[in-house]
PDB file of C-alpha atoms in Angstrom:
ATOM      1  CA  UNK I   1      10.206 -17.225 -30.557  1.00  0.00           C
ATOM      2  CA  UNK I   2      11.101 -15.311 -27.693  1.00  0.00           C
ATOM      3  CA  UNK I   3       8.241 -13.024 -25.381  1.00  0.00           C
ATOM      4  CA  UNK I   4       8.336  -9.749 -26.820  1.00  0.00           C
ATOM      5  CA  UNK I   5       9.167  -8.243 -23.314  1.00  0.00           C
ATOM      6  CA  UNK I   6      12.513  -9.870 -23.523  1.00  0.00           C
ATOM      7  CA  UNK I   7      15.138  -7.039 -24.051  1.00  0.00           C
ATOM      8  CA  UNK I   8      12.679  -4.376 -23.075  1.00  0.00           C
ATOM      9  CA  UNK I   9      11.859  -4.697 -19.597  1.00  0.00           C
ATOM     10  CA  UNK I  10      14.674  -4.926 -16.672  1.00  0.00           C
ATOM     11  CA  UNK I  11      15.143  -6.329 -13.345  1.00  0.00           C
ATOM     12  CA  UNK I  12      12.898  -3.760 -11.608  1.00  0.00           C
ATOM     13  CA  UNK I  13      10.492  -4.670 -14.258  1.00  0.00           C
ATOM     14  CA  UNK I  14      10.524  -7.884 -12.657  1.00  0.00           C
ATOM     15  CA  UNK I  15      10.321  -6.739  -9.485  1.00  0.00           C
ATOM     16  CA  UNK I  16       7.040  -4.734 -10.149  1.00  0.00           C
ATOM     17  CA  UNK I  17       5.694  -7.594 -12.123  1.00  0.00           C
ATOM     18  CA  UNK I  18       6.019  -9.502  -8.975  1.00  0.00           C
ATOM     19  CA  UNK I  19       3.948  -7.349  -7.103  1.00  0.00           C
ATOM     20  CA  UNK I  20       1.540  -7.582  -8.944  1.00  0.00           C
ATOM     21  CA  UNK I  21       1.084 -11.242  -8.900  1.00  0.00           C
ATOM     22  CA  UNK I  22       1.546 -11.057  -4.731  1.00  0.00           C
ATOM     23  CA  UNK I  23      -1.522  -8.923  -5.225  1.00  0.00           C
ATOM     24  CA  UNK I  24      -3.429 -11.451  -6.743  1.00  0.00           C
ATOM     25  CA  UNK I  25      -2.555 -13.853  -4.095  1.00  0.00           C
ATOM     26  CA  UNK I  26      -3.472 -11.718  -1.555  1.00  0.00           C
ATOM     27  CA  UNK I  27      -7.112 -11.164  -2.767  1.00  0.00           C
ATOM     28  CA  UNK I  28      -7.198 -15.212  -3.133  1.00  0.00           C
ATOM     29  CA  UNK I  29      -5.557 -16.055   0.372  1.00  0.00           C
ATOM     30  CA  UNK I  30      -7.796 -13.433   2.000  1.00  0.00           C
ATOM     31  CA  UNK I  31     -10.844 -15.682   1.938  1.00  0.00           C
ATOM     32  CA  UNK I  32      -8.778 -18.472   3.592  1.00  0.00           C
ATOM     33  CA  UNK I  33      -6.370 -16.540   5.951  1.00  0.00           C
ATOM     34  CA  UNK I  34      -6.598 -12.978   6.057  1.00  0.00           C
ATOM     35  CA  UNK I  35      -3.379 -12.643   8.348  1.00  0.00           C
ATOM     36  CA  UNK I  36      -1.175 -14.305   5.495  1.00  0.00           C
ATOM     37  CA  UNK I  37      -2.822 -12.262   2.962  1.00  0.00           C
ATOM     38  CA  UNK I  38      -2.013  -9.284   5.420  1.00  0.00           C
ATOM     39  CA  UNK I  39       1.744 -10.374   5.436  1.00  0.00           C
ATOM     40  CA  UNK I  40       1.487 -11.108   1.173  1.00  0.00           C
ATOM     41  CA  UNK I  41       0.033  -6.970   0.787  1.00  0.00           C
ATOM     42  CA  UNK I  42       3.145  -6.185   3.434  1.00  0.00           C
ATOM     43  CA  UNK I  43       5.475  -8.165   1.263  1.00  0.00           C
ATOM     44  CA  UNK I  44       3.930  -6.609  -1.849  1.00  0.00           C
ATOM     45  CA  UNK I  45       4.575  -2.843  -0.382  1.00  0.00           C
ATOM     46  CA  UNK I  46       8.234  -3.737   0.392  1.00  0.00           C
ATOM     47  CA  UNK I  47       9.093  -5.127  -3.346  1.00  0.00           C
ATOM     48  CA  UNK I  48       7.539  -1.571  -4.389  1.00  0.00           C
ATOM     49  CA  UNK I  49      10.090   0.109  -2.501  1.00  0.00           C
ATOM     50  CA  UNK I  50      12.609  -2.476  -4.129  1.00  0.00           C
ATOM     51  CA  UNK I  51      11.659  -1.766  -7.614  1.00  0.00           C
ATOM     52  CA  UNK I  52      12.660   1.922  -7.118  1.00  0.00           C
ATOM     53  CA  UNK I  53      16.151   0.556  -5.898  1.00  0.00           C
ATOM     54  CA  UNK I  54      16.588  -1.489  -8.798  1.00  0.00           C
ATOM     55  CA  UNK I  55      15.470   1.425 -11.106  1.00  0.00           C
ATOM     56  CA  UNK I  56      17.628   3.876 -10.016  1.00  0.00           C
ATOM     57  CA  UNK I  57      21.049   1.153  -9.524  1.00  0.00           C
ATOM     58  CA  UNK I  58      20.599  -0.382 -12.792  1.00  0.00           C
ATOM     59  CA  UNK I  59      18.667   2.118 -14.979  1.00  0.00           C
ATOM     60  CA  UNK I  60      14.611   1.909 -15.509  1.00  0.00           C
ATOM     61  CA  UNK I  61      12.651   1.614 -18.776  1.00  0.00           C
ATOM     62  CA  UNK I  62      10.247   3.711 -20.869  1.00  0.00           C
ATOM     63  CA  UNK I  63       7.140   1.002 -19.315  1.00  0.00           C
ATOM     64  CA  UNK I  64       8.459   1.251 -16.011  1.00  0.00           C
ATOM     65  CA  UNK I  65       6.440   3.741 -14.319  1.00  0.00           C
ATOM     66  CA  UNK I  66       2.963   2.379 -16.249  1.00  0.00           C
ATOM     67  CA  UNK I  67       3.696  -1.192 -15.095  1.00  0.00           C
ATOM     68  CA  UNK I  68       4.031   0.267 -11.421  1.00  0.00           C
ATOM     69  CA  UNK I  69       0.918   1.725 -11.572  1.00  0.00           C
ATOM     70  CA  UNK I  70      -0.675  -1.409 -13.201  1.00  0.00           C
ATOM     71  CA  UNK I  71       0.662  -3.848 -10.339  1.00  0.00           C
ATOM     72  CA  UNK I  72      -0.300  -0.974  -7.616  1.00  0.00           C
ATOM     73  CA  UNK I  73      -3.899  -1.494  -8.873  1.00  0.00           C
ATOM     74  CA  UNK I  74      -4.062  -5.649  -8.009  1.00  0.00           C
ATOM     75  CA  UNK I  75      -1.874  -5.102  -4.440  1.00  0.00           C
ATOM     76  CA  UNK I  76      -2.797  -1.744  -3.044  1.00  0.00           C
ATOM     77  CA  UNK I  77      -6.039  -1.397  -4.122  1.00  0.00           C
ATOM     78  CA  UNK I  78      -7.839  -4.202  -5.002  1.00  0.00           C
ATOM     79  CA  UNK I  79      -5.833  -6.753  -2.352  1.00  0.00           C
ATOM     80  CA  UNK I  80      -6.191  -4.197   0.846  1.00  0.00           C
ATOM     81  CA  UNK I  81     -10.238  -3.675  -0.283  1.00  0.00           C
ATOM     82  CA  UNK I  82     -10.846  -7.890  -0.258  1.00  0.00           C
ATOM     83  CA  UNK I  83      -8.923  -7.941   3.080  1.00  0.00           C
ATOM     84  CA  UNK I  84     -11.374  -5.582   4.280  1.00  0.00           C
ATOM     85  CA  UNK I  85     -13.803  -7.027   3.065  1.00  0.00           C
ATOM     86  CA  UNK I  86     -12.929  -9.756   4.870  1.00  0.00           C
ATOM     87  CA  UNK I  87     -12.515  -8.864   8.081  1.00  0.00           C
ATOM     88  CA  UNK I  88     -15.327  -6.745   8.088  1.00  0.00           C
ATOM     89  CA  UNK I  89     -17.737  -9.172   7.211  1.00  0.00           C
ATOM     90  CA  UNK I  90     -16.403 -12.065   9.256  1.00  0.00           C
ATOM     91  CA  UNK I  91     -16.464  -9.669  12.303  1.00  0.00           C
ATOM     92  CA  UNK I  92     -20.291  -8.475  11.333  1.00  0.00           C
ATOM     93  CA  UNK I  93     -21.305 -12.367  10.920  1.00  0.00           C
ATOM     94  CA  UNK I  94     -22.622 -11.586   7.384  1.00  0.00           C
ATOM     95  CA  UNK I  95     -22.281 -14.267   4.850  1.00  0.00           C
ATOM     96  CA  UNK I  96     -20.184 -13.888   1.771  1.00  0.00           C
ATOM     97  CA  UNK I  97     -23.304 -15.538  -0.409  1.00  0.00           C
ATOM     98  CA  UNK I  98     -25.761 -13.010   1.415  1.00  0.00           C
ATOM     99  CA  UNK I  99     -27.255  -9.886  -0.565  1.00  0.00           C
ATOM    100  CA  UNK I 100     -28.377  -8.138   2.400  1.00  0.00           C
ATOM    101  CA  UNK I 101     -28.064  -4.493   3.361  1.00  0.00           C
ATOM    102  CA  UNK I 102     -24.691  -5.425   5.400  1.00  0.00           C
ATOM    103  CA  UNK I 103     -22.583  -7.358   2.690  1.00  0.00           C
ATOM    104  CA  UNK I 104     -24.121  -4.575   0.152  1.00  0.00           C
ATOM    105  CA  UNK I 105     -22.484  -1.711   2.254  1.00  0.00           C
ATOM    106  CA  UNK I 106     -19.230  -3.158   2.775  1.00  0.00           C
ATOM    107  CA  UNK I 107     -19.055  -4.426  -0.706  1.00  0.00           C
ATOM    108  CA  UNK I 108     -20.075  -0.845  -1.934  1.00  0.00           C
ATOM    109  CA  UNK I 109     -17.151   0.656   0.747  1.00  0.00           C
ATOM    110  CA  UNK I 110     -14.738  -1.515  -0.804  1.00  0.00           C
ATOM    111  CA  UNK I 111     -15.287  -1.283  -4.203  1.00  0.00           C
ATOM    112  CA  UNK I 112     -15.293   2.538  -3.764  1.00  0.00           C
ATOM    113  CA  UNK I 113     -11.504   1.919  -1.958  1.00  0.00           C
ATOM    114  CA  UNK I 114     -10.690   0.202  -5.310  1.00  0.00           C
ATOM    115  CA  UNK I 115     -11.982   3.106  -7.224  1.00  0.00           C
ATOM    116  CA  UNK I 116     -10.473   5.956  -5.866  1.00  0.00           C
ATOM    117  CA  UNK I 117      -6.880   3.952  -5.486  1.00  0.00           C
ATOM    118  CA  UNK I 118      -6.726   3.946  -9.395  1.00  0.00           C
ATOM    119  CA  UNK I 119      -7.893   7.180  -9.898  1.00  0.00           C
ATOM    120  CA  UNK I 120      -5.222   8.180  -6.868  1.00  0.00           C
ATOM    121  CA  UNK I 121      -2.590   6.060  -9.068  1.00  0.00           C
ATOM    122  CA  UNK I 122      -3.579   7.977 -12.445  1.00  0.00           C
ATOM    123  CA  UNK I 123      -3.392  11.234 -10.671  1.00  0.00           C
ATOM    124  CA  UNK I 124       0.070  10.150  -9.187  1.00  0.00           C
ATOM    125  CA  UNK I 125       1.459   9.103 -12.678  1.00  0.00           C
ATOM    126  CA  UNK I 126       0.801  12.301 -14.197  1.00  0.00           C
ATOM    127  CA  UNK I 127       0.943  14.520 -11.971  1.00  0.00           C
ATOM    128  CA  UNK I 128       3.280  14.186  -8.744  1.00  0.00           C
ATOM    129  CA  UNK I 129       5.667  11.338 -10.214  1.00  0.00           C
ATOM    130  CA  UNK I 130       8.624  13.842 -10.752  1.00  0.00           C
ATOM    131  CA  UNK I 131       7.839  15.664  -7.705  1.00  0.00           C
ATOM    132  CA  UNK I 132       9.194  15.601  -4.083  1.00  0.00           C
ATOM    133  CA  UNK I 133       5.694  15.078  -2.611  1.00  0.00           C
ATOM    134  CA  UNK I 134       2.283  13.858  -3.334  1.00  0.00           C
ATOM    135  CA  UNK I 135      -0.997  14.751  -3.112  1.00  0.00           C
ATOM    136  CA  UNK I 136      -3.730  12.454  -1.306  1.00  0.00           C
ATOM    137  CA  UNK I 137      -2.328   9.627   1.276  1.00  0.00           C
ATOM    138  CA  UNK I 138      -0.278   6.944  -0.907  1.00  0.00           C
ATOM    139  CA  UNK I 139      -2.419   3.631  -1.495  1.00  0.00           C
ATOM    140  CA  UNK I 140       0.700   1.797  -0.158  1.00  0.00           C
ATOM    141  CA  UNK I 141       0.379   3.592   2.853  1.00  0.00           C
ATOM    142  CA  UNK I 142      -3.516   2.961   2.894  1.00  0.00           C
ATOM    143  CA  UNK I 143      -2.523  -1.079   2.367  1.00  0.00           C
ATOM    144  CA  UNK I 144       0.361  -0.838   4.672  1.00  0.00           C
ATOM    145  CA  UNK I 145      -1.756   0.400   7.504  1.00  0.00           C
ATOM    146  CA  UNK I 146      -4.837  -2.252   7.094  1.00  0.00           C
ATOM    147  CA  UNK I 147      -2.649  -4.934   6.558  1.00  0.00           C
ATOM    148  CA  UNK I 148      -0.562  -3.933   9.655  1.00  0.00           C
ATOM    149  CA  UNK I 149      -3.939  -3.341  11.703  1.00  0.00           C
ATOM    150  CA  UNK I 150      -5.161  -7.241  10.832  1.00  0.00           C
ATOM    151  CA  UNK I 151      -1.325  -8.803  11.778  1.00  0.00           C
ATOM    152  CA  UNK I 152      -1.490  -6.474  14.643  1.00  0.00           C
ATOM    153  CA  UNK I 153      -4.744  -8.085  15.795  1.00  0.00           C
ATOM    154  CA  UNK I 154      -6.860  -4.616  15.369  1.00  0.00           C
ATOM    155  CA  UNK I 155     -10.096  -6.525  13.458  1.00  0.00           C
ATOM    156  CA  UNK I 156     -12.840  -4.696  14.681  1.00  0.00           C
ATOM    157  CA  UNK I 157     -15.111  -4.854  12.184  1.00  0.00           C
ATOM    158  CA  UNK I 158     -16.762  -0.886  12.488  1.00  0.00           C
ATOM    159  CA  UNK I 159     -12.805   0.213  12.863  1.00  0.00           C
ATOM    160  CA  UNK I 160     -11.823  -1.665   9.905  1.00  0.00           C
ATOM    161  CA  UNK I 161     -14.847  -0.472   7.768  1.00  0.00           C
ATOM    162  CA  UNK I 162     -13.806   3.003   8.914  1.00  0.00           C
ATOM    163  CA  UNK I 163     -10.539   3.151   8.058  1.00  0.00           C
ATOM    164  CA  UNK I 164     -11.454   1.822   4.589  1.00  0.00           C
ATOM    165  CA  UNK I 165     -14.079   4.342   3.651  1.00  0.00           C
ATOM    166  CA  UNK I 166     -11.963   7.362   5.152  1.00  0.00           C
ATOM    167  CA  UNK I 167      -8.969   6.330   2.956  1.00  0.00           C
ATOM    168  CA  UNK I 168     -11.446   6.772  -0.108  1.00  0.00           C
ATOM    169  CA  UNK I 169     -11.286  10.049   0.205  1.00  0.00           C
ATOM    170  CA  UNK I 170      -7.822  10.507   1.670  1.00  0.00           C
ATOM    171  CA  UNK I 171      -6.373   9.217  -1.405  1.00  0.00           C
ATOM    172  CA  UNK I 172      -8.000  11.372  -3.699  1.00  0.00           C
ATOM    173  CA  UNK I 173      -7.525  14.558  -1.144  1.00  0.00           C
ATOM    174  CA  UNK I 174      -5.071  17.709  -1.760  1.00  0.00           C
ATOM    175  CA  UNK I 175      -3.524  17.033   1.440  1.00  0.00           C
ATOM    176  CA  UNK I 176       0.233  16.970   0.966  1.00  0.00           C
ATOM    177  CA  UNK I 177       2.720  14.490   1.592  1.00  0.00           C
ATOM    178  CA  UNK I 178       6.300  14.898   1.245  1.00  0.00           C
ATOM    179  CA  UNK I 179       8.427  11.810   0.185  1.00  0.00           C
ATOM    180  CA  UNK I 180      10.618  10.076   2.863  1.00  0.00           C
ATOM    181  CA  UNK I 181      14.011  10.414   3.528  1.00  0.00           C
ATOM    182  CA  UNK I 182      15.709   7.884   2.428  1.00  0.00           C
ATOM    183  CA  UNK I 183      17.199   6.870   5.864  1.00  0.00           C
ATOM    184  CA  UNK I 184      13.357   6.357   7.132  1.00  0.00           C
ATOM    185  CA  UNK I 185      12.534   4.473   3.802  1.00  0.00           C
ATOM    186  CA  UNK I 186      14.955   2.214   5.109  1.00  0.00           C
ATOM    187  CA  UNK I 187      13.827   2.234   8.792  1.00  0.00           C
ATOM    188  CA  UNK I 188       9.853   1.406   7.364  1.00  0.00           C
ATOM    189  CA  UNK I 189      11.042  -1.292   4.727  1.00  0.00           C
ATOM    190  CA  UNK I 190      12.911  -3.067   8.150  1.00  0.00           C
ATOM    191  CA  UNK I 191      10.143  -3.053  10.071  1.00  0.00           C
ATOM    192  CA  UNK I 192       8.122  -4.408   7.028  1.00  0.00           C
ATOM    193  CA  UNK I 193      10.084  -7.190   6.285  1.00  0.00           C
ATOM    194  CA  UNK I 194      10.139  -7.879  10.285  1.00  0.00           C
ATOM    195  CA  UNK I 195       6.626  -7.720  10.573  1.00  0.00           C
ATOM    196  CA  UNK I 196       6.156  -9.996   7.563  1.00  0.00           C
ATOM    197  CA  UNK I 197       8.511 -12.815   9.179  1.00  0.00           C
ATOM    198  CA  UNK I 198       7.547 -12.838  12.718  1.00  0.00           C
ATOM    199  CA  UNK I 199       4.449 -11.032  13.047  1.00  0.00           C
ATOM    200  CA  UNK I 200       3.626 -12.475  16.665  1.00  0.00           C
ATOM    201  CA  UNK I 201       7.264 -12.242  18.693  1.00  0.00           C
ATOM    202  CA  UNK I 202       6.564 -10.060  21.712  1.00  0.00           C
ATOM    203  CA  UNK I 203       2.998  -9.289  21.254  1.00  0.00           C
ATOM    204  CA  UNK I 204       3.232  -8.520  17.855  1.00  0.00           C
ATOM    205  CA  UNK I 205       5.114  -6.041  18.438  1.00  0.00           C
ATOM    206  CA  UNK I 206       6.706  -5.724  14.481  1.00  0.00           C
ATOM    207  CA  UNK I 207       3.178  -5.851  13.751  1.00  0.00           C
ATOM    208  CA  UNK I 208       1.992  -2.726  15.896  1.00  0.00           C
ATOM    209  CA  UNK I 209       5.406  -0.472  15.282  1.00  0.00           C
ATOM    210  CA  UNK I 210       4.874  -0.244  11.753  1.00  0.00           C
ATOM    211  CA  UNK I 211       1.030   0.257  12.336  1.00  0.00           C
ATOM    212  CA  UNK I 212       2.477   3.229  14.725  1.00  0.00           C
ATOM    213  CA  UNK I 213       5.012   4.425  12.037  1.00  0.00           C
ATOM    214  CA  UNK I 214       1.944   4.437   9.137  1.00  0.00           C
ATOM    215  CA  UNK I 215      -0.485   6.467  11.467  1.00  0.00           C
ATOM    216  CA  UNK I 216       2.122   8.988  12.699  1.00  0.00           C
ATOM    217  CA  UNK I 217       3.182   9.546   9.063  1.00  0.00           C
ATOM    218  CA  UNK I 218      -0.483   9.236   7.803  1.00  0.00           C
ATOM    219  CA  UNK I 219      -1.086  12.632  10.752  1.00  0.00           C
ATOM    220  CA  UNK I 220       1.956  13.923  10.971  1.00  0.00           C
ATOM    221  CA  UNK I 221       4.010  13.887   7.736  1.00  0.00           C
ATOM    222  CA  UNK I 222       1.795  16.884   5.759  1.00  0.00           C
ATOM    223  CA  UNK I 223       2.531  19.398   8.626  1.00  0.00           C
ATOM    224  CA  UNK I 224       6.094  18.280  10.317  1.00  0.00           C
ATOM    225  CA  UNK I 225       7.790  16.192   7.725  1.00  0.00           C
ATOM    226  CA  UNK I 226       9.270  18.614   5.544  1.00  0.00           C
ATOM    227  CA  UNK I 227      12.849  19.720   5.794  1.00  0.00           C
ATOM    228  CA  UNK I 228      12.989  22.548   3.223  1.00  0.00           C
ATOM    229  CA  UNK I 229      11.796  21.164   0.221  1.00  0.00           C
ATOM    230  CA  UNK I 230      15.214  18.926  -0.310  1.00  0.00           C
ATOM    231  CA  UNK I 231      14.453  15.432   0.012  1.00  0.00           C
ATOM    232  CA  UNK I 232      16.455  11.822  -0.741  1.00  0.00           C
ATOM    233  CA  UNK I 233      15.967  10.096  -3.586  1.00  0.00           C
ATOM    234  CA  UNK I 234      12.388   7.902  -3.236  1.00  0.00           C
ATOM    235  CA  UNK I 235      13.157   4.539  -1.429  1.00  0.00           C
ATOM    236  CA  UNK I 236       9.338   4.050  -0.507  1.00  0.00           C
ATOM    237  CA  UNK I 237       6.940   4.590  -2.933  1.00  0.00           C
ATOM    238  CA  UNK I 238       4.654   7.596  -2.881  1.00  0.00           C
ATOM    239  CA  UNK I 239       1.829   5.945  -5.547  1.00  0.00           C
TER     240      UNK I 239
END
């Protein structure tokens, strides 16, 4: 007897389904290497640009947009918030098995990053998905930006923990962003993938551009990315 999802779900399906597992992997490789688990939440933010590719080439399904959400969950929240977690505690010298005031807090920053990314990912499903922008910064942005920072070599533990607890509430926030063009879609999923496959040629330099291209957009895009309210069709996902 076949799976019941044979038939039902397509090859973006796949794609998300993917994801999701690259999530999991993340969280697990994270205790062991966090710079490979940096390049596995990378990897996991370029298939969710794919799966929007696939969607719109070959056609979606009805359990599409809830499985995107779904694998979202394991790689953007729950995958950046152990690599934080990580790198935080590694660069405070706190033990993983302590319960002291240190792991507490950065457990408790974390774990609040994993709570507002679903409710961010709820709000986004309902609410902005047939929409040319998005309210709150995107938890693949969020991801992309700590994952870049650790490839890049940026692991200071206070700038880390930072970042994290200001992207609880950025993601939950009414700031606007508009979706990208799809010719700069293209231009952050290259830089992705190059970061991903040589992370240290020239100084890391694939590593630090798309760090630079995540910040700028992460400042910039709410107040000087909009051209008019016509956009491209969605190449990098806004959830």
């Amino acid at each position: 007897m076949l799976p019941r999802f044979v038939g039902r779900l397509g090859v973006a399906d796949a794609v998300t389904i993917a994801n999701a597992a690259l999530g999991f992997l993340a969280v697990v490789v994270a205790f062991v290497d966090v710079h490979l688990a940096a390049r596995l939440v990378l990897l996991a933010a370029v298939l969710d640009g794919l799966d929007g590719v696939l969607a719109r080439r070959y056609g979606g399904t009805p359990v599409g947009p809830h499985l995107d959400s779904l694998a979202d969950v394991a790689s953007f929240a729950v995958a950046p918030a152990a690599l934080a977690f990580v790198v935080v505690t590694d660069g405070l010298g706190v033990e993983f098995s302590s319960a002291g005031p240190e792991a507490i807090g950065v457990g408790a920053v974390c774990a609040l990053f994993v709570a507002m990314a679903v409710a961010r990912l709820g709000l986004y499903t309902v609410y902005d998905a047939g929409d040319e922008f998005t309210e709150g910064v995107q938890t693949t942005l969020a991801a992309t930006i700590i994952g870049a920072a650790v490839l890049a070599g940026v692991t200071d533990p206070w700038l880390i923990l930072g970042a994290t607890a200001a992207f609880c509430y950025l993601m939950v926030s009414r700031i606007r962003y508009p979706d990208l063009l799809a010719r700069d879609a293209m231009v952050m999923g290259v830089v992705h993938v190059l970061a991903i496959l040589i992370p240290d040629v020239a100084g890391r330099t694939f590593p630090y551009a798309l760090l630079t291209l995540g910040i700028a957009y992460l400042l910039l895009g709410p107040w000087l990315y909009w051209r008019g309210g016509a956009f491209a069709a969605r190449v990098y996902g806004n959830s």
